[in-house]
Amino acid sequence: NAGVTQTPKFRVLKTGQSMTLLCAQDMNHEYMYWYRQDPGMGLRLIHYSVGEGTTAKGEVPDGYNVSRLKKQNFLLGLESAAPSQTSVYFCASSNTQVASGANVLTFGAGSRLTVL
Amino acid sequence: AQSVTQLDSQVPVFEEAPVELRCNYSSSVSVYLFWYVQYPNQGLQLLLKYLSGSTLVESINGFEAEFNKSQTSFHLRKPSVHISDTAEYFCAVTSNDYKLSFGAGTTVTVRA
């Protein structure tokens, strides 16, 4: 029962390098999200998706791109990494809108990214 | 748009003592409120939620939170904490859409 799996768990990049974080969920959830967590700032939404083939911007989308080519996968890309993108990244998924009352976000274990 | 303020960043507490974590929100419309918990080196897990109905909601491990519309608050309480309650706690709010807005978090450290 894997739930939400994020890879890689740790990564160190140099400024200007690119990379992709992969989020995979095996719960057939429609909605997927990428958050970043920084000390004293809680979680901030980067991008989200309401279904296969759709993506939308969250609070802090600049410097990131996403794709949802398959329902179970949500990729977060950094085209040219910057030190300000050093953070812990969390993927989450849910099967309903919050308003339905049944929504529960299931989170992955996180990916720690350091940009030097 | 909505926002969340968690008034305490760190709360040290002795084992078996009570704890209260304060959360205030701002929104121009009706909201749904949540508390999530993050244990060390793990992702977030839902602790409890308020959607409608009774303003007092409880979790299975002894936490409770009360929705106070007039004070726009959703404080979390536990009458007697355990060492295993050491974690970071996040208050979150949404107003009828897909996206949660999270507070900055409160770190609870329980000491023997």
Tab-separated table of C-alpha atoms in Angstrom:
chain	number	residue	atom	x	y	z
A	1	ASN	CA	0.000	0.000	0.000
A	2	ALA	CA	2.386	2.699	-1.250
A	3	GLY	CA	0.120	5.783	-1.262
A	4	VAL	CA	2.151	8.741	-2.527
A	5	THR	CA	5.778	8.117	-3.490
A	6	GLN	CA	8.282	10.867	-4.209
A	7	THR	CA	11.628	10.434	-5.913
A	8	PRO	CA	14.347	11.349	-5.280
A	9	LYS	CA	14.315	11.858	-1.502
A	10	PHE	CA	17.458	13.989	-1.526
A	11	ARG	CA	19.249	15.937	-4.222
A	12	VAL	CA	22.015	18.524	-4.366
A	13	LEU	CA	22.189	20.767	-7.432
A	14	LYS	CA	24.427	23.543	-8.616
A	15	THR	CA	22.911	26.864	-9.634
A	16	GLY	CA	21.626	26.664	-13.196
A	17	GLN	CA	21.212	22.895	-13.315
A	18	SER	CA	17.878	21.325	-14.119
A	19	MET	CA	16.055	18.443	-12.509
A	20	THR	CA	12.677	16.764	-12.209
A	21	LEU	CA	10.911	15.531	-9.093
A	22	LEU	CA	8.538	12.640	-9.621
A	23	CYS	CA	5.360	12.055	-7.642
A	24	ALA	CA	3.449	8.809	-8.095
A	25	GLN	CA	0.179	7.825	-6.429
A	26	ASP	CA	-1.557	4.469	-6.592
A	27	MET	CA	-4.939	5.528	-5.189
A	28	ASN	CA	-6.534	6.648	-8.467
A	29	HIS	CA	-6.806	10.202	-7.113
A	30	GLU	CA	-7.903	12.976	-9.457
A	31	TYR	CA	-6.210	15.886	-7.714
A	32	MET	CA	-2.477	16.266	-7.189
A	33	TYR	CA	-0.429	19.074	-5.677
A	34	TRP	CA	3.142	20.206	-5.236
A	35	TYR	CA	4.025	22.207	-2.115
A	36	ARG	CA	7.292	23.587	-0.821
A	37	GLN	CA	8.012	23.795	2.883
A	38	ASP	CA	10.351	26.440	4.267
A	39	PRO	CA	11.099	27.239	7.932
A	40	GLY	CA	8.637	29.699	9.388
A	41	MET	CA	6.533	29.778	6.227
A	42	GLY	CA	4.582	26.549	6.370
A	43	LEU	CA	3.591	24.922	3.101
A	44	ARG	CA	3.074	26.977	-0.017
A	45	LEU	CA	1.350	25.636	-3.092
A	46	ILE	CA	3.492	25.646	-6.230
A	47	HIS	CA	1.261	23.993	-8.840
A	48	TYR	CA	-1.662	21.643	-8.808
A	49	SER	CA	-3.665	19.432	-11.154
A	50	VAL	CA	-7.366	18.586	-11.160
A	51	GLY	CA	-7.020	15.669	-13.544
A	52	GLU	CA	-4.898	13.989	-16.187
A	53	GLY	CA	-3.631	16.480	-18.727
A	54	THR	CA	-4.443	19.559	-16.609
A	55	THR	CA	-2.234	21.819	-14.507
A	56	ALA	CA	-2.691	25.153	-12.756
A	57	LYS	CA	-0.546	27.665	-10.882
A	58	GLY	CA	-0.548	27.927	-7.123
A	59	GLU	CA	0.869	30.633	-4.856
A	60	VAL	CA	4.550	30.375	-5.842
A	61	PRO	CA	4.801	28.965	-9.394
A	62	ASP	CA	7.741	31.010	-10.711
A	63	GLY	CA	10.783	28.944	-11.643
A	64	TYR	CA	8.842	25.671	-11.759
A	65	ASN	CA	6.989	23.715	-14.406
A	66	VAL	CA	4.744	20.676	-14.045
A	67	SER	CA	3.191	17.975	-16.160
A	68	ARG	CA	0.428	15.418	-15.597
A	69	LEU	CA	0.593	13.162	-18.637
A	70	LYS	CA	-0.651	10.155	-16.674
A	71	LYS	CA	-3.237	10.251	-13.923
A	72	GLN	CA	-0.945	8.589	-11.406
A	73	ASN	CA	2.100	10.817	-11.966
A	74	PHE	CA	2.737	14.511	-11.334
A	75	LEU	CA	6.171	15.832	-12.296
A	76	LEU	CA	7.755	19.012	-10.950
A	77	GLY	CA	10.577	20.481	-13.005
A	78	LEU	CA	13.201	23.088	-12.267
A	79	GLU	CA	14.679	24.332	-15.542
A	80	SER	CA	17.448	26.461	-14.022
A	81	ALA	CA	17.823	25.905	-10.286
A	82	ALA	CA	18.483	28.840	-7.974
A	83	PRO	CA	19.572	28.869	-4.298
A	84	SER	CA	16.133	30.290	-3.413
A	85	GLN	CA	14.670	26.949	-4.485
A	86	THR	CA	16.455	25.125	-1.676
A	87	SER	CA	13.543	23.606	0.186
A	88	VAL	CA	11.658	20.471	1.092
A	89	TYR	CA	9.108	19.602	-1.550
A	90	PHE	CA	5.936	17.688	-0.788
A	91	CYS	CA	3.560	16.082	-3.204
A	92	ALA	CA	-0.025	15.386	-2.182
A	93	SER	CA	-3.108	13.895	-3.764
A	94	SER	CA	-6.820	13.721	-3.033
A	95	ASN	CA	-9.859	12.043	-4.528
A	96	THR	CA	-12.382	14.848	-4.171
A	97	GLN	CA	-12.745	18.559	-3.866
A	98	VAL	CA	-12.483	19.850	-0.345
A	99	ALA	CA	-16.066	21.043	-0.445
A	100	SER	CA	-17.431	17.526	-0.792
A	101	GLY	CA	-16.469	16.858	2.799
A	102	ALA	CA	-14.620	13.685	1.987
A	103	ASN	CA	-11.394	15.282	0.931
A	104	VAL	CA	-8.278	14.161	2.684
A	105	LEU	CA	-4.906	15.130	1.328
A	106	THR	CA	-2.442	12.241	1.298
A	107	PHE	CA	1.135	13.462	1.417
A	108	GLY	CA	4.370	11.917	0.260
A	109	ALA	CA	7.391	11.760	2.556
A	110	GLY	CA	9.076	14.757	0.945
A	111	SER	CA	12.075	15.520	-1.260
A	112	ARG	CA	14.878	17.625	0.187
A	113	LEU	CA	16.540	19.773	-2.466
A	114	THR	CA	19.669	21.855	-1.921
A	115	VAL	CA	20.844	24.302	-4.579
A	116	LEU	CA	24.421	25.523	-4.160
B	1	ALA	CA	-8.500	34.613	-0.700
B	2	GLN	CA	-7.901	33.196	2.718
B	3	SER	CA	-4.952	33.134	5.085
B	4	VAL	CA	-3.954	31.432	8.306
B	5	THR	CA	-1.956	32.714	11.274
B	6	GLN	CA	-0.533	30.340	13.828
B	7	LEU	CA	0.309	32.474	16.811
B	8	ASP	CA	3.012	30.291	18.354
B	9	SER	CA	6.003	28.945	16.465
B	10	GLN	CA	7.337	26.822	19.347
B	11	VAL	CA	5.466	25.273	22.267
B	12	PRO	CA	7.488	23.323	24.828
B	13	VAL	CA	5.356	21.282	27.231
B	14	PHE	CA	5.879	18.640	29.893
B	15	GLU	CA	4.450	15.157	29.520
B	16	GLU	CA	0.874	14.815	30.836
B	17	ALA	CA	0.389	18.606	30.806
B	18	PRO	CA	-2.273	20.259	28.624
B	19	VAL	CA	-1.402	22.054	25.408
B	20	GLU	CA	-3.186	24.595	23.218
B	21	LEU	CA	-2.094	25.608	19.735
B	22	ARG	CA	-3.646	28.784	18.451
B	23	CYS	CA	-4.869	29.316	14.909
B	24	ASN	CA	-6.656	32.326	13.439
B	25	TYR	CA	-7.857	32.638	9.878
B	26	SER	CA	-9.097	35.365	7.598
B	27	SER	CA	-11.617	34.837	4.840
B	28	SER	CA	-14.498	36.730	3.335
B	29	VAL	CA	-16.535	33.572	2.800
B	30	SER	CA	-17.362	30.385	4.655
B	31	VAL	CA	-14.388	28.163	5.288
B	32	TYR	CA	-13.369	24.615	5.978
B	33	LEU	CA	-10.630	24.192	8.591
B	34	PHE	CA	-8.042	21.510	9.199
B	35	TRP	CA	-5.209	20.551	11.490
B	36	TYR	CA	-2.394	18.456	10.051
B	37	VAL	CA	0.490	16.892	11.985
B	38	GLN	CA	4.006	16.231	10.719
B	39	TYR	CA	6.167	13.827	12.686
B	40	PRO	CA	9.945	14.088	12.220
B	41	ASN	CA	11.104	13.184	8.712
B	42	GLN	CA	7.598	12.358	7.521
B	43	GLY	CA	4.908	13.929	5.372
B	44	LEU	CA	1.815	15.590	6.780
B	45	GLN	CA	-1.137	13.601	8.111
B	46	LEU	CA	-4.661	14.856	8.731
B	47	LEU	CA	-5.393	15.213	12.444
B	48	LEU	CA	-8.930	16.597	12.334
B	49	LYS	CA	-11.203	18.812	10.264
B	50	TYR	CA	-14.196	21.098	10.559
B	51	LEU	CA	-16.585	21.161	7.619
B	52	SER	CA	-19.973	21.962	9.176
B	53	GLY	CA	-22.203	21.077	12.103
B	54	SER	CA	-20.818	20.804	15.621
B	55	THR	CA	-18.140	23.399	16.234
B	56	LEU	CA	-16.138	20.981	18.397
B	57	VAL	CA	-14.279	18.288	16.486
B	58	GLU	CA	-12.140	15.504	17.901
B	59	SER	CA	-9.357	13.241	16.692
B	60	ILE	CA	-8.833	9.594	17.585
B	61	ASN	CA	-5.727	10.360	19.654
B	62	GLY	CA	-7.253	12.835	22.094
B	63	PHE	CA	-6.880	16.175	20.299
B	64	GLU	CA	-9.843	18.473	19.836
B	65	ALA	CA	-10.393	21.772	18.082
B	66	GLU	CA	-13.192	24.294	18.322
B	67	PHE	CA	-14.381	26.456	15.458
B	68	ASN	CA	-15.226	29.951	16.646
B	69	LYS	CA	-16.710	31.970	13.817
B	70	SER	CA	-16.960	35.260	15.717
B	71	GLN	CA	-13.283	35.118	16.674
B	72	THR	CA	-12.237	33.481	13.377
B	73	SER	CA	-10.273	30.890	15.321
B	74	PHE	CA	-9.724	27.142	15.260
B	75	HIS	CA	-7.524	26.394	18.271
B	76	LEU	CA	-6.228	22.877	18.892
B	77	ARG	CA	-6.100	21.407	22.389
B	78	LYS	CA	-5.114	18.248	24.176
B	79	PRO	CA	-5.678	17.837	27.933
B	80	SER	CA	-2.681	15.554	28.511
B	81	VAL	CA	0.190	15.164	26.043
B	82	HIS	CA	2.552	12.243	25.506
B	83	ILE	CA	6.137	12.157	24.325
B	84	SER	CA	4.815	10.767	21.035
B	85	ASP	CA	2.909	14.025	20.406
B	86	THR	CA	6.202	15.758	19.654
B	87	ALA	CA	5.688	17.013	16.104
B	88	GLU	CA	4.959	20.053	14.000
B	89	TYR	CA	1.302	21.020	13.694
B	90	PHE	CA	-0.196	22.951	10.809
B	91	CYS	CA	-3.514	24.724	10.654
B	92	ALA	CA	-5.040	24.980	7.174
B	93	VAL	CA	-8.070	26.622	5.597
B	94	THR	CA	-9.925	26.533	2.314
B	95	SER	CA	-13.050	28.208	1.026
B	96	ASN	CA	-14.846	25.699	-1.154
B	97	ASP	CA	-12.149	24.901	-3.704
B	98	TYR	CA	-9.280	22.527	-4.273
B	99	LYS	CA	-6.531	24.392	-2.499
B	100	LEU	CA	-5.540	24.526	1.139
B	101	SER	CA	-3.699	27.500	2.639
B	102	PHE	CA	-1.402	26.448	5.458
B	103	GLY	CA	-0.143	28.338	8.476
B	104	ALA	CA	3.559	28.571	9.281
B	105	GLY	CA	3.374	25.674	11.731
B	106	THR	CA	3.792	25.188	15.482
B	107	THR	CA	6.506	22.890	16.786
B	108	VAL	CA	5.426	21.031	19.910
B	109	THR	CA	8.194	19.509	21.989
B	110	VAL	CA	7.054	17.247	24.831
B	111	ARG	CA	9.544	16.711	27.640
B	112	ALA	CA	9.483	14.017	30.310
